[in-house]
Amino acid sequence: MTMKREDGLMASDNTDWPMLIGGRQTAALSGKTIDVINPATGNAFCTVPAADADDVDAAVAAAQKGFAVWGKMSPLERATILNKAADLLQARMPEFVAAEVRQTGRPVREMRAQLARTPEWYSYFAAVARTYESKVHPFGGAHINYGRRLPLGVVALVTPWNHPLLILTKKLAPALAAGNAVVVKPSEVAPVTPIMLGEVLAEAGLPDGVYNVVTGLGATAGAALTNHPGIAKIDLTGGTETGRHVAAIAGKRLIPFAGELGGKASVVVFEDVDIEQAAAATLFASFVAAGQTCVQGARLLVHESIHDAVLARLTERTNALRVGAPTDEATQMGPVISTQQLATVEKYVAIGKDEGARLVTGGERLGDAEREGGYFYAPTIFADVTNDMRIAQEEIFGPVVCVMKFKDEAEAVSLANGTAFGLAASVWSPNIAKAKRVAEGIEAGIVWINDHHRIDPSSPWGGFKDSGLGKENGIVCYEGYTRMQSIVVNTAEEPFDWFADDGKQKRYS
Ligand code: TXE
């Protein structure tokens, strides 16, 4: 496909980004490239190399060399470099925000808010590396048993397009803090900021080969990486089917797998919530990132007594959303990421209508003069949705939400649990005892009370059920990037001779 080259690139924009292998910026050995499209215009704005198996071999070999250095450095040395990376990333924030807006189409106010937090991950995990304490286990007798946390080696980070820098950072900071080297395979749709991050890490003093980026398609570069025998763990964020496929590869090789996969979060709104607050909450949960987040509040469960009032106010606020150029400070919602994602949204809207759901607003592509060429879709609300409908069950990953009613607490919990996914949910009520009870009854890895889509580097993040395996963030994630060795020291003065005929009672366990 020939793409129109976009006009008006910023000075810091590179039109042909290389990948990063062993500290060197490099093209694919084949010379092939992929166009990266600005979803707000439909035009290509840069290319990246289309890596295949040979490039991946080179990246894993470089990472092995990097690991030989980084894995031996002390926690203090690693933490010093990660803290410096946090500062350098902070200093270059406007450039990262601009690149992220251009490749994802997400509004500048959204990306500025999101990226402002990313340096925290590097400083948090630097602190974890510095303060992590090994355990001494109560082995008993004359034995002292201490545990050692060792890095795994070279880990593969396979990342998506919706939050390219944040999701990479959530995996990278703990992986590096624990002493691993990484090979990143960013999404082919939004690979620029992961490449740019290599400059920050190099400037911070990360040794060559510790951070490698291979760009390319999932079916080629991604498959070559996840099948590579030199990889010690795979951490992937993506669709559930991709996750199952890659987890099976990891299973065959008996290496750890972590997957942050699909979601279909419920937002449970009780009758005691103020209507204005309920509308603000559901609007944010539904349409931030144009609904393209794994924790999108795609299922709005509203108590029957306030259902009509909340739906009416939510619809008014939805209709007032400013959808347009993501670079415009006033824009509140941008396009979806790609023609493929647009087609998925269109398909599900048609399914919703066929299933008998009531289209309250939206349900159409937006293509006026200002938005011509971009992949814009109107924020869309379906009401009268029943839980067995496909639009209530399957991940749409776009600006489409389903509103359902419930009559009591038990029905709210049962509806919230009535999906195959279990990543996140939120419960809204000023009655904290009730909200806590409901939250604890929901089978999801993250449940917010009177909030939605909140994250912190210390807060474990990961799904139950079909939403994945393993956790990002927190000490638990750091530990997931290590393997534990148990050292058992015999301190007895008395010699041990199991086969001696000395008449003594002996133990060997
Ligand atoms: O994801 P993929 P896509 C969901 C969402 C979306 C759907 C498809 O529902 O509509 O997935 O999006 C790499 N071996 N989420 O196609 O394909 C791929 O190159 C190794 C939810 O973008 O899962 C990319 O780097 N790697 C999600 C990464 O996997 C492979 C965020 C994710 O791509 C591969 C994104 C293979 N065989 C999509 N195939 C979330 N949890 O937030 C693909 N990849």
XYZ file of C-alpha atoms and ligand atoms in Angstrom:
553
model
C 0.000 0.000 0.000
C 1.391 3.426 -0.883
C 0.865 6.021 1.785
C 0.901 9.751 1.496
C 3.805 11.175 3.507
C 2.509 13.500 6.165
C 3.372 17.183 6.054
C 4.417 19.337 8.978
C 6.725 16.989 10.836
C 8.358 18.463 13.908
C 12.113 18.971 13.958
C 12.478 16.107 16.421
C 10.540 13.763 14.157
C 12.578 11.159 12.443
C 11.124 9.872 9.226
C 13.002 6.588 9.255
C 13.430 5.178 12.712
C 15.987 2.393 13.094
C 15.687 -0.442 15.581
C 18.126 -0.873 18.407
C 20.402 -3.887 18.716
C 23.434 -4.038 21.017
C 23.514 -0.257 21.418
C 23.513 0.293 17.659
C 20.759 1.827 15.609
C 20.150 -0.523 12.750
C 17.951 -1.366 9.771
C 16.511 -4.832 9.177
C 18.991 -7.206 7.520
C 16.473 -7.603 4.713
C 16.213 -3.814 4.313
C 12.426 -4.087 4.568
C 10.442 -1.407 6.382
C 6.926 -0.805 7.664
C 5.041 2.483 7.396
C 3.746 3.953 10.624
C 0.443 5.757 10.173
C -0.947 8.752 12.012
C -4.501 7.580 12.789
C -5.766 11.164 12.865
C -4.870 11.676 9.200
C -4.451 8.233 7.714
C -1.017 9.272 6.431
C 2.333 7.597 6.992
C 4.722 9.721 9.037
C 7.713 7.417 9.391
C 8.980 3.944 8.726
C 10.511 1.352 11.014
C 12.459 -1.767 10.058
C 10.480 -4.930 9.407
C 12.570 -7.354 11.411
C 12.507 -11.071 10.899
C 14.195 -14.088 12.463
C 17.785 -13.059 11.592
C 17.354 -9.675 13.219
C 15.799 -11.298 16.272
C 18.784 -13.689 16.533
C 21.114 -10.693 16.506
C 19.044 -8.905 19.163
C 18.959 -11.919 21.481
C 22.724 -12.424 21.048
C 23.313 -8.759 21.870
C 21.031 -9.027 24.893
C 22.973 -12.031 26.135
C 26.138 -9.925 26.053
C 24.307 -7.087 27.777
C 23.045 -9.461 30.442
C 26.589 -10.653 31.148
C 27.379 -7.101 32.307
C 24.059 -5.839 33.731
C 23.181 -9.036 35.576
C 26.404 -8.746 37.586
C 25.972 -5.119 38.570
C 24.945 -4.360 42.135
C 21.427 -3.171 42.972
C 22.928 0.236 43.811
C 24.557 0.544 40.390
C 21.383 -0.501 38.613
C 19.241 1.822 40.725
C 21.523 4.782 39.998
C 21.067 4.272 36.244
C 17.296 3.793 36.535
C 16.954 6.967 38.610
C 18.930 8.867 36.006
C 16.674 7.439 33.285
C 13.645 8.716 35.224
C 15.119 12.234 35.266
C 16.113 12.175 31.592
C 12.721 10.885 30.542
C 11.107 13.672 32.536
C 13.301 16.236 30.794
C 12.330 14.948 27.331
C 8.645 14.568 28.134
C 7.243 17.017 25.547
C 8.996 15.125 22.744
C 7.652 11.794 23.966
C 4.154 13.212 24.304
C 4.255 14.565 20.729
C 5.447 11.234 19.336
C 2.872 9.304 21.319
C 0.051 11.585 20.126
C 1.164 11.216 16.533
C 1.390 7.431 16.549
C -1.673 6.627 18.679
C -4.017 9.491 17.794
C -4.774 9.950 21.476
C -5.454 13.552 22.540
C -2.501 15.553 23.782
C -4.135 16.226 27.145
C -4.517 12.483 27.675
C -0.980 11.585 26.688
C 0.516 14.421 28.705
C -1.307 13.191 31.806
C -0.386 9.567 31.192
C 3.257 10.022 30.261
C 3.891 12.410 33.158
C 3.666 9.370 35.415
C 6.051 7.085 33.513
C 9.311 8.260 35.204
C 7.840 7.084 38.511
C 8.138 3.460 37.395
C 11.909 3.757 36.980
C 12.398 5.447 40.352
C 9.993 3.087 42.118
C 11.723 -0.052 40.816
C 15.141 1.500 41.473
C 13.997 1.768 45.081
C 12.720 -1.809 45.052
C 16.086 -3.058 43.783
C 17.846 -1.101 46.544
C 15.569 -2.225 49.344
C 14.546 -5.757 48.402
C 15.401 -8.080 51.272
C 16.029 -11.768 50.839
C 14.340 -14.119 53.252
C 15.819 -16.554 55.708
C 13.550 -19.589 55.887
C 12.845 -21.509 59.101
C 14.608 -24.677 57.964
C 15.467 -25.717 61.492
C 18.217 -27.808 63.065
C 21.741 -26.755 62.266
C 20.774 -25.465 58.843
C 20.528 -21.876 57.698
C 18.414 -21.475 54.568
C 18.483 -18.190 52.727
C 16.826 -17.309 49.457
C 18.538 -15.493 46.600
C 16.636 -13.654 43.885
C 18.515 -13.940 40.610
C 17.697 -12.310 37.308
C 16.228 -14.587 34.656
C 18.466 -13.561 31.760
C 17.118 -12.195 28.487
C 13.393 -11.492 28.603
C 11.033 -10.754 25.718
C 8.638 -7.829 26.143
C 5.877 -7.851 23.527
C 3.827 -4.683 23.759
C 0.699 -3.131 22.214
C -0.262 0.174 20.628
C -2.812 1.658 23.017
C -0.400 2.917 25.710
C 2.924 2.251 23.957
C 5.288 3.868 26.454
C 3.377 3.210 29.687
C 2.800 -0.485 29.048
C 6.410 -0.999 27.997
C 7.569 0.903 31.085
C 5.434 -1.256 33.391
C 7.346 -4.308 32.191
C 10.745 -2.772 31.535
C 11.396 -0.988 34.833
C 10.999 -4.126 36.992
C 12.799 -6.306 34.435
C 15.836 -4.017 34.418
C 15.759 -3.401 38.167
C 15.964 -7.152 38.729
C 19.036 -7.380 36.464
C 17.599 -8.753 33.216
C 18.391 -7.699 29.673
C 15.416 -7.247 27.359
C 14.401 -7.552 23.753
C 11.285 -5.485 23.103
C 8.899 -6.152 20.224
C 6.642 -3.114 20.215
C 3.404 -3.042 18.281
C 4.023 -2.510 14.580
C 1.318 0.158 14.749
C 2.996 2.346 17.388
C 6.708 1.531 17.673
C 8.251 5.010 17.870
C 8.363 5.815 21.597
C 9.863 2.417 22.532
C 12.697 3.183 20.085
C 13.104 6.742 21.435
C 13.333 5.344 24.954
C 16.584 3.631 23.933
C 18.232 7.065 23.659
C 17.178 7.949 27.201
C 18.415 4.660 28.634
C 21.757 4.899 26.814
C 22.256 8.440 28.093
C 21.435 7.257 31.604
C 24.341 4.810 31.341
C 22.589 1.535 30.603
C 25.239 -0.760 29.093
C 24.918 -1.612 25.404
C 22.804 -4.666 24.684
C 20.662 -4.467 27.828
C 17.786 -2.736 26.006
C 17.129 -3.934 22.463
C 14.155 -3.153 20.258
C 13.159 -5.223 17.241
C 10.353 -3.700 15.229
C 8.154 -5.715 12.939
C 4.993 -7.689 12.600
C 3.673 -10.012 15.279
C 3.580 -12.983 12.942
C 7.257 -12.568 11.957
C 9.331 -10.571 14.454
C 7.008 -11.377 17.379
C 6.878 -15.082 16.563
C 10.656 -15.289 16.060
C 11.240 -13.623 19.420
C 8.759 -15.615 21.459
C 10.032 -18.885 19.936
C 13.689 -17.994 20.458
C 15.549 -20.505 22.664
C 17.610 -17.693 24.224
C 14.571 -16.112 25.889
C 14.022 -16.759 29.605
C 10.555 -15.196 30.034
C 7.856 -13.697 27.853
C 5.754 -10.787 29.056
C 3.057 -9.746 26.608
C 0.205 -7.286 26.544
C -2.232 -7.881 23.727
C -5.360 -9.714 22.733
C -6.438 -12.874 24.578
C -5.951 -15.098 21.514
C -2.381 -13.826 21.008
C -1.791 -14.394 24.717
C -3.019 -17.989 24.612
C -0.862 -18.721 21.567
C 2.295 -17.252 23.092
C 1.635 -18.763 26.540
C 1.521 -22.196 24.887
C 4.973 -21.571 23.398
C 6.287 -20.553 26.817
C 4.619 -23.621 28.333
C 6.398 -25.963 25.938
C 9.736 -24.392 26.808
C 8.922 -24.264 30.538
C 9.707 -20.584 30.789
C 7.540 -18.103 32.682
C 4.831 -16.191 30.849
C 2.977 -13.078 31.953
C 0.076 -11.801 29.891
C -2.069 -8.726 30.311
C -4.823 -9.573 27.853
C -8.348 -8.628 26.925
C -10.943 -7.079 29.191
C -14.590 -6.072 29.416
C -14.784 -4.127 32.650
C -18.065 -3.480 34.422
C -18.851 -0.171 36.099
C -21.426 -0.772 38.826
C -23.399 2.338 39.777
C -25.662 2.105 42.824
C -28.820 4.116 43.423
C -27.190 6.344 46.044
C -24.741 7.909 43.572
C -25.368 11.488 42.528
C -26.523 11.551 38.880
C -23.931 14.133 37.840
C -21.136 12.101 39.404
C -22.458 8.902 37.830
C -22.445 10.535 34.395
C -18.902 11.890 34.849
C -17.670 8.504 36.065
C -19.216 6.481 33.270
C -18.173 9.012 30.627
C -14.523 8.746 31.674
C -14.586 4.949 32.017
C -16.216 4.609 28.598
C -14.391 7.020 26.341
C -10.914 7.805 27.636
C -8.460 6.597 24.952
C -11.502 6.300 22.648
C -12.339 3.181 24.621
C -9.133 1.482 23.544
C -7.964 0.338 26.934
C -8.072 -3.071 28.509
C -9.921 -1.587 31.507
C -12.485 0.373 29.502
C -15.796 0.455 31.377
C -17.465 -1.275 28.474
C -20.382 -2.548 30.585
C -22.228 0.117 32.551
C -24.419 -1.582 35.161
C -26.787 1.002 36.616
C -29.369 0.507 39.361
C -32.839 0.461 37.808
C -34.058 3.376 39.967
C -31.524 5.829 38.455
C -30.909 4.080 35.128
C -32.937 6.477 32.963
C -31.574 9.610 34.613
C -27.938 8.426 34.358
C -28.403 7.320 30.764
C -29.931 10.674 29.821
C -27.134 12.701 31.436
C -24.418 10.382 30.097
C -25.874 10.765 26.615
C -25.875 14.564 26.885
C -22.271 14.581 28.026
C -21.283 12.078 25.334
C -22.858 14.205 22.632
C -20.891 17.190 23.911
C -17.498 15.436 23.696
C -15.125 17.224 21.346
C -13.868 14.582 18.922
C -11.132 15.786 16.633
C -7.460 16.431 16.008
C -5.477 14.900 18.871
C -2.903 17.704 18.718
C -5.601 20.259 19.588
C -5.539 21.048 23.318
C -9.344 21.227 23.345
C -9.877 17.748 21.880
C -11.375 15.217 24.264
C -11.454 12.128 22.075
C -9.290 11.174 19.109
C -9.611 8.554 16.387
C -9.270 4.812 16.820
C -5.880 3.411 15.975
C -6.309 1.813 12.566
C -8.624 0.865 9.746
C -8.665 -2.628 11.235
C -9.870 -1.304 14.604
C -12.419 0.892 12.851
C -13.737 -2.164 11.032
C -14.014 -4.045 14.341
C -16.034 -1.192 15.863
C -18.309 -1.011 12.821
C -18.808 -4.771 12.918
C -19.848 -4.747 16.582
C -22.200 -1.803 16.165
C -23.962 -3.746 13.416
C -24.071 -6.824 15.662
C -25.519 -4.751 18.527
C -28.318 -3.460 16.311
C -29.049 -6.969 15.026
C -29.138 -8.304 18.559
C -31.854 -5.790 19.436
C -29.876 -3.377 21.595
C -31.056 0.249 21.412
C -28.554 2.603 19.812
C -28.852 5.734 21.942
C -26.158 7.821 20.315
C -23.211 7.467 17.931
C -23.027 4.391 15.773
C -21.313 6.073 12.848
C -17.949 6.962 11.458
C -17.091 10.670 11.614
C -15.602 12.113 8.463
C -16.221 15.815 8.111
C -13.681 18.199 6.593
C -11.662 18.612 9.790
C -11.443 14.894 10.351
C -11.080 13.705 6.789
C -8.753 10.759 6.401
C -8.601 9.954 10.100
C -10.133 6.897 11.743
C -12.736 8.775 13.772
C -15.799 7.085 15.191
C -18.565 8.733 17.188
C -18.743 7.824 20.882
C -21.506 5.241 20.970
C -23.943 4.090 23.635
C -26.179 1.045 23.482
C -29.016 0.689 26.021
C -31.428 -2.210 26.648
C -28.469 -4.535 26.411
C -28.768 -8.025 27.845
C -25.809 -9.895 29.199
C -25.991 -12.663 26.609
C -25.486 -10.271 23.689
C -22.148 -10.415 21.901
C -21.665 -6.669 22.381
C -21.872 -7.261 26.149
C -19.461 -10.184 26.079
C -16.778 -9.634 23.444
C -13.994 -7.069 23.563
C -14.749 -4.290 21.062
C -11.838 -2.043 22.075
C -13.338 1.162 20.786
C -15.716 3.968 21.805
C -18.741 1.719 22.280
C -20.422 0.994 25.617
C -23.345 -1.132 26.753
C -25.754 0.003 29.462
C -27.605 -2.570 31.545
C -29.902 -2.344 34.580
C -29.744 -4.228 37.855
C -32.252 -4.395 40.696
C -30.135 -5.338 43.714
C -26.662 -6.058 44.980
C -26.792 -9.758 44.141
C -27.769 -9.083 40.566
C -25.030 -6.455 40.234
C -22.383 -8.955 41.321
C -23.749 -11.699 39.138
C -23.835 -9.426 36.066
C -20.334 -8.084 36.775
C -19.077 -11.662 36.944
C -21.022 -12.717 33.878
C -18.183 -12.457 31.360
C -15.184 -14.584 30.469
C -12.894 -11.655 31.268
C -11.724 -10.542 34.697
C -9.256 -7.705 34.427
C -10.956 -4.777 36.129
C -14.218 -3.327 37.441
C -15.389 -0.355 39.428
C -18.090 0.040 42.055
C -19.699 3.383 42.778
C -21.556 4.142 46.011
C -21.064 6.457 48.991
C -21.957 3.434 51.135
C -18.462 2.067 51.553
C -19.527 -1.065 53.411
C -21.750 -2.012 50.461
C -19.193 -0.996 47.843
C -16.483 -3.030 49.578
C -18.757 -6.073 49.833
C -19.604 -5.867 46.138
C -15.983 -5.212 45.114
C -14.856 -8.276 47.015
C -17.498 -10.357 45.249
C -16.266 -9.420 41.785
C -13.865 -11.791 40.056
C -11.465 -9.251 38.624
C -7.805 -8.551 39.270
C -8.383 -4.844 39.957
C -11.553 -3.310 41.433
C -11.770 0.414 42.073
C -14.279 1.865 44.520
C -15.563 5.327 43.553
C -12.901 5.611 40.866
C -11.879 3.980 37.612
C -8.646 3.376 35.704
C -6.218 4.404 38.440
C -2.716 3.031 38.518
C 0.444 3.313 40.571
C 3.800 1.571 40.173
C 3.270 -0.051 43.580
C -0.217 -1.379 42.831
C -0.426 -4.937 41.431
C -2.166 -4.935 38.052
C -3.270 -8.014 36.161
C -6.293 -10.047 35.244
C -8.235 -13.071 36.390
C -9.946 -15.535 34.025
C -9.410 -14.874 30.299
C -7.766 -11.521 31.047
C -4.371 -13.040 31.656
C -1.746 -14.319 33.987
C 0.762 -12.642 36.283
C 0.961 -9.109 37.607
C 2.523 -5.869 36.561
C 3.594 -3.308 39.186
C 4.613 -3.790 42.769
C 7.046 -6.125 44.501
C 5.159 -9.099 43.071
C 6.139 -8.014 39.563
C 9.774 -7.505 40.521
C 9.813 -11.022 41.943
C 8.286 -12.290 38.691
C 11.408 -11.088 36.917
C 13.632 -13.228 39.147
C 14.175 -16.871 39.889
C 14.692 -17.923 43.424
C 17.582 -19.954 44.632
C 17.500 -21.586 48.038
C 20.907 -21.894 49.704
C 20.978 -24.330 52.610
C 24.035 -24.100 54.852
C 24.848 -26.855 57.318
C 26.415 -25.266 60.385
C 26.689 -28.452 62.489
C 30.065 -29.161 64.025
C 29.329 -32.850 64.293
C 30.227 -34.746 61.092
C 27.380 -36.455 59.250
C 27.762 -40.080 58.229
C 24.483 -41.645 57.183
C 25.897 -45.127 56.680
C 27.989 -45.250 59.820
C 26.999 -48.124 62.151
C 27.112 -45.914 65.224
C 23.614 -46.705 66.521
C 22.492 -43.069 66.346
C 19.063 -42.028 65.046
C 19.660 -39.961 61.892
C 17.528 -37.679 59.758
C 17.899 -36.929 56.086
C 14.869 -34.823 55.433
O -3.272 -7.127 19.308
P -2.214 -8.296 19.253
P -3.790 -6.176 18.137
C -6.911 -6.562 22.086
C -8.028 -5.675 21.560
C -7.694 -5.502 20.120
C -7.140 -6.869 19.788
C -6.239 -6.906 18.591
O -9.252 -6.362 21.663
O -8.817 -5.208 19.333
O -6.417 -7.261 20.946
O -5.236 -5.891 18.690
C 2.273 -8.995 18.942
N 3.651 -13.896 18.305
N -5.842 -5.801 22.698
O -3.920 -6.883 16.834
O -2.144 -8.885 17.889
C 1.870 -7.772 18.148
O 2.772 -7.529 17.082
C 4.245 -12.920 19.008
C -5.906 -5.631 24.123
O -2.953 -4.966 18.145
O -2.477 -9.182 20.405
C 1.894 -6.711 19.229
O 3.233 -6.295 19.485
N 3.769 -11.678 19.084
C -4.638 -5.114 24.682
C 1.336 -7.472 20.442
O 1.558 -8.847 20.157
C 2.624 -11.396 18.447
C -3.869 -4.148 23.887
C -0.171 -7.257 20.672
O -0.844 -7.485 19.453
C 1.944 -12.385 17.709
C -3.894 -4.452 22.476
C 2.512 -13.690 17.657
N 1.940 -14.684 16.987
C -4.882 -5.230 21.933
N 0.834 -11.836 17.179
C -4.643 -4.756 26.146
N -4.643 -5.772 27.009
O -4.596 -3.591 26.517
C 0.798 -10.544 17.574
N 1.905 -10.271 18.321
